[in-house]
XYZ file of C-alpha atoms in Angstrom:
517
model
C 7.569 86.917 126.747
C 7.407 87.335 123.181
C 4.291 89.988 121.969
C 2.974 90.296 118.161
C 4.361 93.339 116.729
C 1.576 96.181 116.178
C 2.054 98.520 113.283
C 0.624 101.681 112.779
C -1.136 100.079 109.666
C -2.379 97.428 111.600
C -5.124 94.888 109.614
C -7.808 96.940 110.839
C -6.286 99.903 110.834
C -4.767 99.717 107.295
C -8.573 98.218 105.991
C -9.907 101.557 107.296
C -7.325 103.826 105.827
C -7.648 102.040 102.155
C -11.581 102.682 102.567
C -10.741 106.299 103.063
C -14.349 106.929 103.893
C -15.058 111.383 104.509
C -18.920 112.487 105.224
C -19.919 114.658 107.993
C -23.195 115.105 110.052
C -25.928 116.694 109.461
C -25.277 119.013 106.438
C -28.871 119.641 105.535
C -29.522 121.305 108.953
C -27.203 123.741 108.668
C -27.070 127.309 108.183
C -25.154 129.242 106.233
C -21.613 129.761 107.406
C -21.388 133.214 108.664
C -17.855 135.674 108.243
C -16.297 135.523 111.699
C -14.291 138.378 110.722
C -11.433 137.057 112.458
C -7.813 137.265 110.866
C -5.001 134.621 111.560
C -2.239 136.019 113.113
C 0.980 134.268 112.311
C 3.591 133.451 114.386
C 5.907 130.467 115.338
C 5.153 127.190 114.385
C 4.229 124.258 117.055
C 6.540 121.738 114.961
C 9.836 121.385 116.310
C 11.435 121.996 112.477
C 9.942 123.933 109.579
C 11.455 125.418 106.622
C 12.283 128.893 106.419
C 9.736 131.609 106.276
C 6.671 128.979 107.045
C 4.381 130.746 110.318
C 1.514 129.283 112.062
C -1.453 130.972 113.505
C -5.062 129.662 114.498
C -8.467 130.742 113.947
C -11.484 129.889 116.064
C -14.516 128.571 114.701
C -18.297 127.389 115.550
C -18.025 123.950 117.034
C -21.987 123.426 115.596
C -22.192 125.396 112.756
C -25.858 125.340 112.944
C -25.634 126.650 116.925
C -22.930 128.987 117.472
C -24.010 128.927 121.235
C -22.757 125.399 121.706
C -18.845 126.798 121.871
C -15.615 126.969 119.190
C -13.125 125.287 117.992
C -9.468 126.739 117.657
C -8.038 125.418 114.127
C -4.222 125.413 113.974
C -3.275 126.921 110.221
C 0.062 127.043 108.570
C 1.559 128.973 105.603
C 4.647 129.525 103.748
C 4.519 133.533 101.575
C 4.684 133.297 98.023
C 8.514 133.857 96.918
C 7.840 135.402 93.563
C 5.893 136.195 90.675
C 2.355 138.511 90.608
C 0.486 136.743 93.834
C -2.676 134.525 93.657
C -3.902 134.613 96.609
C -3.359 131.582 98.590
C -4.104 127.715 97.992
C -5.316 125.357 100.378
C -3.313 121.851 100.933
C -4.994 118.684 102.817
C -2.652 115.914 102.528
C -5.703 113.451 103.060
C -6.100 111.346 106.182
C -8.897 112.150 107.661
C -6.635 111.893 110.322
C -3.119 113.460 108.760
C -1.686 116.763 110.317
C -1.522 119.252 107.350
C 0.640 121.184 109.403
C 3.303 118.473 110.092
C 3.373 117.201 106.250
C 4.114 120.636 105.098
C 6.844 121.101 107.522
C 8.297 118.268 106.290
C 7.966 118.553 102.132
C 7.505 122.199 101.378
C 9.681 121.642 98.058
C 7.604 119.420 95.998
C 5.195 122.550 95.664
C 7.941 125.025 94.850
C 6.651 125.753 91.375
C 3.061 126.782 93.247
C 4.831 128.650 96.074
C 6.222 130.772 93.507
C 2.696 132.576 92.886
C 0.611 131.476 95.731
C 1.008 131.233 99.564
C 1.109 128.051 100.406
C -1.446 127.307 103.361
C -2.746 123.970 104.943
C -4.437 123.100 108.697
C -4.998 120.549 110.699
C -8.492 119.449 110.570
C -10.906 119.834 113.766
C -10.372 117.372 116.013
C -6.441 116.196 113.816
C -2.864 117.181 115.564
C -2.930 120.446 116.791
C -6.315 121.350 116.188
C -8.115 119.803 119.349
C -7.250 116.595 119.190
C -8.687 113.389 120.011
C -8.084 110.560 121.759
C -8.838 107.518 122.398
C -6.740 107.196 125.237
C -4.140 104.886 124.037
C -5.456 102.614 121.599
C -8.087 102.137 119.154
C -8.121 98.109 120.137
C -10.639 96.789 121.957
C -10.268 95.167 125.346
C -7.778 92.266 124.966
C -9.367 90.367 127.819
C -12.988 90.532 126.466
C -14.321 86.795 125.660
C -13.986 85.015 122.566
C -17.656 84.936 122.045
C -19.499 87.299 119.566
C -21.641 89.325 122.154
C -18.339 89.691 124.443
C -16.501 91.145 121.473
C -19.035 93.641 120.322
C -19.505 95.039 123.936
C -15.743 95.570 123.679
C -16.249 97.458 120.393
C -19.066 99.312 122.621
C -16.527 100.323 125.369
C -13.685 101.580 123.194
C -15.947 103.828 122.157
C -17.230 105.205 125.291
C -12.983 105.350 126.030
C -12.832 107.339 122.940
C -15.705 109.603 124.033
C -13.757 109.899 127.273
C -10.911 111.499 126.380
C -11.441 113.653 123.182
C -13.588 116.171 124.708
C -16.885 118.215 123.276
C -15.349 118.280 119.598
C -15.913 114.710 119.111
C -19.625 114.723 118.247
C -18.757 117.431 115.591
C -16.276 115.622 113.466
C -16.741 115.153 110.110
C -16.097 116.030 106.637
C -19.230 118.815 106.279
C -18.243 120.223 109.517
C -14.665 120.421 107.872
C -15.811 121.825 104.485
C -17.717 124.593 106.855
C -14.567 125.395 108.711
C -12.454 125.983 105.270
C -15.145 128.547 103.754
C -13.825 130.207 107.225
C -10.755 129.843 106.607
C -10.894 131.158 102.693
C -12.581 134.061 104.544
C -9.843 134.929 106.908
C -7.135 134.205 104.435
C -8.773 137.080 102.582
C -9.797 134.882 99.317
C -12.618 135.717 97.766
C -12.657 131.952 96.111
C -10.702 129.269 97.167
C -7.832 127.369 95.819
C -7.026 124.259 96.724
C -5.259 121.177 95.869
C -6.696 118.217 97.989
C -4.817 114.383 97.868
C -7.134 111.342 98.879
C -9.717 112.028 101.453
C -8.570 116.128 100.653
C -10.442 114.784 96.984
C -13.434 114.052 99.325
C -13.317 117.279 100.962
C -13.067 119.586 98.291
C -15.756 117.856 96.612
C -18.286 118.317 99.774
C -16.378 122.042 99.829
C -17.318 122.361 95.958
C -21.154 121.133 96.695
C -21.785 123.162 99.619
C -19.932 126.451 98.588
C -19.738 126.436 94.568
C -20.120 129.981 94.131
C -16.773 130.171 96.561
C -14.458 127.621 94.962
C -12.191 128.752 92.757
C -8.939 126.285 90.870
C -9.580 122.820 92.571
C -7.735 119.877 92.299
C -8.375 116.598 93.230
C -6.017 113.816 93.145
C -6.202 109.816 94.644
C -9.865 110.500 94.324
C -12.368 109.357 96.837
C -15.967 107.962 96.189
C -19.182 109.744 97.377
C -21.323 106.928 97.176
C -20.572 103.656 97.643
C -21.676 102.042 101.155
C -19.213 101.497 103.648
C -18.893 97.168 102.644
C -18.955 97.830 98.790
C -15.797 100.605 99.396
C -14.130 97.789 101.456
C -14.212 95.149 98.483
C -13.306 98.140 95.848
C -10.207 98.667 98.110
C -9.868 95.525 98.548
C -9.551 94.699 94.909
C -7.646 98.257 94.532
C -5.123 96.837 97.291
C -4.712 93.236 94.675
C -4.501 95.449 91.474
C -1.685 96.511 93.297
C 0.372 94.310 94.533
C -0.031 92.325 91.322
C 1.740 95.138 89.716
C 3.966 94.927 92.191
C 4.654 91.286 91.378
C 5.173 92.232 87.676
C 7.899 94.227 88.579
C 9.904 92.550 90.368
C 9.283 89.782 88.104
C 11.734 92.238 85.754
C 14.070 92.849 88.793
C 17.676 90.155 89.282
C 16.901 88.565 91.671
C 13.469 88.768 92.342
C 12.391 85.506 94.885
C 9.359 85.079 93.222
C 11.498 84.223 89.719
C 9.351 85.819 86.253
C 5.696 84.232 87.024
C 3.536 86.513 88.674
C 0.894 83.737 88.895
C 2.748 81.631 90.864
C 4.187 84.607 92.242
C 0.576 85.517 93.809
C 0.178 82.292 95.396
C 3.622 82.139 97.149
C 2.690 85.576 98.619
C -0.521 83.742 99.833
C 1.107 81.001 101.043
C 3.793 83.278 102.639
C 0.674 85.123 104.840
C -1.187 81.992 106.121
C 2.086 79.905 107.293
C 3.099 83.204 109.367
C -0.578 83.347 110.860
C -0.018 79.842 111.495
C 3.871 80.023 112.774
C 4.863 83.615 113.293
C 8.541 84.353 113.489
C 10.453 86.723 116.164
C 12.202 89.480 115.727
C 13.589 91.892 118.168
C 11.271 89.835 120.715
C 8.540 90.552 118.917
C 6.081 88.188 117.258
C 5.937 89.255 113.215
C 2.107 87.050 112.095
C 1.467 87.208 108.290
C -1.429 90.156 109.413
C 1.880 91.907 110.102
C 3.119 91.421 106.782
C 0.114 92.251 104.880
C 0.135 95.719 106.961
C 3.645 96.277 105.822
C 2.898 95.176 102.313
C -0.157 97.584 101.719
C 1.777 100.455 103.345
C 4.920 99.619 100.725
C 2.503 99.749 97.651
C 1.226 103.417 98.533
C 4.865 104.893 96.869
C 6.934 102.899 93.857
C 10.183 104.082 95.317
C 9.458 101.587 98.151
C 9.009 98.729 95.992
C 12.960 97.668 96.168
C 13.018 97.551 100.003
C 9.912 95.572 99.757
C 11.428 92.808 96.925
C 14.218 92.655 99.318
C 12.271 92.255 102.395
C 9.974 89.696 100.974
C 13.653 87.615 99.290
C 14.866 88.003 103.494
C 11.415 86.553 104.903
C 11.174 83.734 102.078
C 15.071 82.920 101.640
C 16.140 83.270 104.981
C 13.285 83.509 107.478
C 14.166 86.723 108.391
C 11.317 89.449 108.586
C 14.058 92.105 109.506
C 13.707 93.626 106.456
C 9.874 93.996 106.339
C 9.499 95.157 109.930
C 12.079 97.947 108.766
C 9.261 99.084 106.326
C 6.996 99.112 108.921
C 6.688 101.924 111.588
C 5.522 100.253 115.537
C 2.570 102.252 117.124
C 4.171 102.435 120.276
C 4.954 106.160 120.739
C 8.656 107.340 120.101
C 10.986 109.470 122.586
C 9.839 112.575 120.523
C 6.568 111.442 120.419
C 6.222 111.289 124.183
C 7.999 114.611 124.319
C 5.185 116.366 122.631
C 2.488 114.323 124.909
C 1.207 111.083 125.360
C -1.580 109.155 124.941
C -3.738 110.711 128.115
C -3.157 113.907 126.610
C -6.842 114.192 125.860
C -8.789 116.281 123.477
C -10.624 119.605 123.840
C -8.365 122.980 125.137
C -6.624 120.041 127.827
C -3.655 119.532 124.850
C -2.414 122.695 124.484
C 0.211 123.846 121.768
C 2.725 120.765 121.023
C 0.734 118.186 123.016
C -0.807 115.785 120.620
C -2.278 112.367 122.168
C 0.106 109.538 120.489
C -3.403 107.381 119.201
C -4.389 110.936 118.039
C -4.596 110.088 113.945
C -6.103 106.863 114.792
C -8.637 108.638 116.796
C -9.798 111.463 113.997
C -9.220 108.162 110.983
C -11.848 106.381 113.044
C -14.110 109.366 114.381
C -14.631 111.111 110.678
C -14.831 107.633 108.604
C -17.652 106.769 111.450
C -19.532 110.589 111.003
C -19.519 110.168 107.637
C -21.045 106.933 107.493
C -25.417 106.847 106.973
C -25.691 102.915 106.533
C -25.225 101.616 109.987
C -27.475 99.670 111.865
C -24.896 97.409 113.692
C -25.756 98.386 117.109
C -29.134 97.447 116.887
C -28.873 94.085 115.379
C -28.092 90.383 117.934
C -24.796 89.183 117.578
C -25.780 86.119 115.951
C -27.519 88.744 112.935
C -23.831 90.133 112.801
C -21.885 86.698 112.161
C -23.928 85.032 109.636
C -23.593 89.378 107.929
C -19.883 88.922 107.958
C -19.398 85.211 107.007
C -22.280 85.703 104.357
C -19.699 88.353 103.044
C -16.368 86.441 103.723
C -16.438 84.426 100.671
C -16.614 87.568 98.411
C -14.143 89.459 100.156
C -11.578 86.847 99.746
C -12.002 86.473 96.314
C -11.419 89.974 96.016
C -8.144 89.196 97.413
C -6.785 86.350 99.382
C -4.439 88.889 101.806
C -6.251 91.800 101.913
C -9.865 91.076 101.486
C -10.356 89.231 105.219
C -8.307 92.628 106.731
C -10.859 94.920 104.538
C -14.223 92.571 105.572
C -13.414 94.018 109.454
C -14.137 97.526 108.342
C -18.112 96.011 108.240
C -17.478 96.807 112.277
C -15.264 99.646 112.061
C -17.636 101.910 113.579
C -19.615 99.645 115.894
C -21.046 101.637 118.771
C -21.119 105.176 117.038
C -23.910 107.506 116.072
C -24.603 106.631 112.355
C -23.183 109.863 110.278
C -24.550 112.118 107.933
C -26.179 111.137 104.102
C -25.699 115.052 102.874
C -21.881 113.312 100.498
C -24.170 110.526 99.313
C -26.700 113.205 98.146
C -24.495 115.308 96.006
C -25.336 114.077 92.574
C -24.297 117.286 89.766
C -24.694 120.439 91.857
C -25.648 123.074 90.292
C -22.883 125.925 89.494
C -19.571 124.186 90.790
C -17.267 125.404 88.232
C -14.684 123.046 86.216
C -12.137 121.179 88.392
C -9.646 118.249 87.874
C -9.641 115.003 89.025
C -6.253 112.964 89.015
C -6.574 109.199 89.197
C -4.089 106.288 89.195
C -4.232 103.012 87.668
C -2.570 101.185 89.943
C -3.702 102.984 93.174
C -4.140 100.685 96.260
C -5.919 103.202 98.326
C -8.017 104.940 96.433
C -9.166 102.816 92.904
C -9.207 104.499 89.353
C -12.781 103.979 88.941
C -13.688 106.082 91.789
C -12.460 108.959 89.786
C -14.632 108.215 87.196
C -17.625 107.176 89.310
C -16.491 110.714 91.328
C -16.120 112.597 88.179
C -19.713 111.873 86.939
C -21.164 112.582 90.308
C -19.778 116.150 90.257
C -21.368 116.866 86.516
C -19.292 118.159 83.569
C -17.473 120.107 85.581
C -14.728 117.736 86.326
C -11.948 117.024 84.308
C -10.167 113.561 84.419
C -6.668 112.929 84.474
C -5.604 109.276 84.003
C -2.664 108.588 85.630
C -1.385 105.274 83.755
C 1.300 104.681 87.330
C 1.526 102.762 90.419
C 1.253 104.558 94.190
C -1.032 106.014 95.502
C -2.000 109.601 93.767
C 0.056 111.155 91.180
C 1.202 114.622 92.075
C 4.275 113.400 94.003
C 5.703 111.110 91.700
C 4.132 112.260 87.862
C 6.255 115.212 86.267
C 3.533 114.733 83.759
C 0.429 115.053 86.687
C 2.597 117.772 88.199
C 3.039 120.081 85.225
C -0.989 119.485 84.194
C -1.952 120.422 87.940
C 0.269 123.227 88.034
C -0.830 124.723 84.999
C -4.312 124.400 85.734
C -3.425 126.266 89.222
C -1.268 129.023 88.165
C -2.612 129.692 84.524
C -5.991 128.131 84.674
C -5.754 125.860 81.796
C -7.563 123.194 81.976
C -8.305 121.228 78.589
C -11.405 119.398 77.689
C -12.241 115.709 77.991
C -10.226 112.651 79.817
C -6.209 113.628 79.392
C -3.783 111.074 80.038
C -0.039 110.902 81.615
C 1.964 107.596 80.988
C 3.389 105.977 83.795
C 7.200 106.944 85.016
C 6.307 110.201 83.277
């Protein structure tokens, strides 16, 4: 029996990454974050391979920050020691997410921030509630009950029960996830890294974090960088048709491209090019193909294709698995691109699904659906504009098909995949309004901003839009490339963000780095 592959950027799960959505609850209410006093101790790392010299350590903090009765949280911390030069101090690295093990990603690419390593320690963590920091679960799977009926009612109670699964196994952090309660935990972290500001270089929803950091703690933030930058106000449906639109920009650049490549299927007009792309999506919905025994839908292949625009250097495997799909019906070459959910070997090794949340992981065990889990649970704290759960079913269909139109003008493919993330976070306490408040804080000091033109995940005007909200303090950087962010793939972002870092220069006024450069 033939099953429909599931990626890891599944529709809905790819609609609520691109939305990239980072509050957290309650901000207002809380106090002060007080000095534990605590000091990491380093030792080995719970990664099965890091690069020389890099140590791990943890560091407990409140769960509540406003109750410090209510219990702690045990934050797993990396770092890699400065190699040379007069020493900065440290800097701070979240790789964006929410959901993303900062841990893992600097095990695995410590080089591309050998120029900053040279001066500062390199340090990053995995948030509360992310990889080895407590992690939660939603005990498998963040899809609903495939058995539930067809009708609307069913459906949402399904939405109602996943969560209740999700409150299941993840333990007493759940409740306290979220971007403020994040922010909170790195002013404890500056603190026992012995900073007395902090550093820090945040990509995607690390731009939305520093930014809350920034607001909450200016007098402690010190060189900050943001780059694939995240907005602080737009409600959850607007920042689905942004992304939506984002995801279009795109792949129409995309499409340009390969329109320049030999033997591009699509030949040199990107118009037409659009609409075979389209028309490639709906006939798979309609007839999926098989490979491996596994169904591949056109859902499939918009997952894959959103996932491929994230880095240029993908864009060749992705012309050549879109020639195999069109040419020769073969989706062999997309599915390649695209990683299945279903835990690996190595995955397993380091614990499944049912490993839980709370203290029940322990060291290497991280549940399989864990980044799922924390996406999901920190997009849904930060979110103030629900009001799903109290609305009849019939209220919530004519709100989605009075949005469908819009959405799909945004973008045929990726606009009905983005119009799901209107239910994303059915079922769950509505989050905090503290990010949507932050409008020119008083005292942040000057920062940069890096935003791409052709990012899918994060859009270039949310830079701008993020830029104003944070007051004259921020400098932008426009980033004329493709990808998403700039730092990785700009020598021209890299040498303005490392400058800014190291020497503190910073220029006035919008600066600008061509693309490929």
């Amino acid at each position: 029996m033939y099953r429909s592959r599931r990626f890891r950027r599944s529709a809905v799960t790819a609609a609520v990454t691109a939305a990239v959505m980072c509050v957290g609850p309650g901000a207002s209410a809380f106090a002060a974050g007080a000095p534990t006093g605590e000091r990491i101790r380093w030792g080995d790392c719970p990664e099965r391979h890091v690069p020389d010299g890099m140590r791990c350590g943890t560091l407990t903090v409140p769960l509540d920050h406003a109750d410090a009765a209510k219990g702690s949280v045990r934050l797993a911390l990396a770092r890699i020691p400065a190699t040379g030069g007069k020493p900065l101090g440290s800097v701070v690295l979240n790789y964006g997410g929410p959901g993303g093990s900062g841990i893992a990603s600097l095990a695995a690419d410590p080089k591309l921030f050998a120029e900053l390593g040279k001066r500062y320690d390199l340090v990053t963590f995995d948030p509360r509630g992310v990889g080895h920091s407590e992690p939660v679960s939603c005990g498998g799977s963040l899809e609903p009950d495939p058995g539930a009926g067809a009708d609307a009612a069913a459906q949402l109670a399904a939405l109602r029960a996943l969560v209740k699964r999700c409150e299941l196994h993840s333990g007493p952090v759940l409740p306290y996830i979220g971007t403020v309660h994040v922010a909170r935990d790195l002013d404890l972290v500056r603190q026992a890294l012995g900073d007395k500001k902090l550093n820090y270089l945040g990509f995607s929803y690390g731009s939305r974090l520093g930014a809350v950091y920034a607001a909450q703690f200016p007098q402690n933030t010190g060189r900050m960088v943001l780059d694939g930058v995240d907005t602080l106000t737009e409600p959850l449906a607007e920042q689905a048709l942004v992304s939506a639109r984002g995801q279009q920009r795109a792949l129409d650049n995309f499409l340009t491209w390969c329109a320049h490549q030999a033997g591009c299927v699509y030949g040199t007009n990107t118009r037409t090019a659009k609409e075979k792309v389209n028309a490639l999506v709906a006939r798979l919905d309609e007839e999926p193909l098989i490979d491996g025994g596994w169904f591949v839908t056109g859902q499939d292949v918009v997952a894959v294709v959103a996932a491929a625009l994230y880095t240029p250097s993908t864009w060749p495997a992705l012309a050549e698995g879109l020639r195999m799909i069109e040419r020769d019906g073969d989706p062999s070459g997309l599915t390649r691109l695209g990683e299945p959910v279903e835990p690996s070997a190595d995955d397993a090794d380091e614990g499944g699904a049912d490993g839980g949340g709370g203290d029940g992981g322990g060291p290497g065990q991280v549940p399989a659906d864990n980044a799922a889990a924390a996406l999901a649970a920190v997009n849904c704290a930060d979110d103030p504009d629900r009001g799903h759960d109290k609305a009849s079913p019939a209220a919530i269909v004519k709100e989605i098909q009075g949005l469908r139109e819009e959405f799909r003008k945004a973008s045929e493919i990726f606009g009905p995949a983005q119009l799901m993330t209107v239910l994303s976070c059915y079922g769950r306490p509505a989050g905090t309004d503290f990010i949507r408040g932050i409008d020119r804080p008083a005292g942040i000091p000057r920062m940069l901003l890096v935003g791409t033109r052709g990012d899918p995940a994060t859009p270039y005007e949310w830079t701008e839009e993020t830029a104003d909200r944070l007051g004259g303090s921020a400098v932008v950087l426009d980033h004329k490339g493709d990808g998403h962010t700039g730092y990785a793939t700009s020598p021209c972002v890299r040498e303005f963000v490392n400058h800014f870092l190291v020497d503190g220069g910073l220029p006035n006024g919008t600066r600008s780095c061509p693309a490929g450069e």
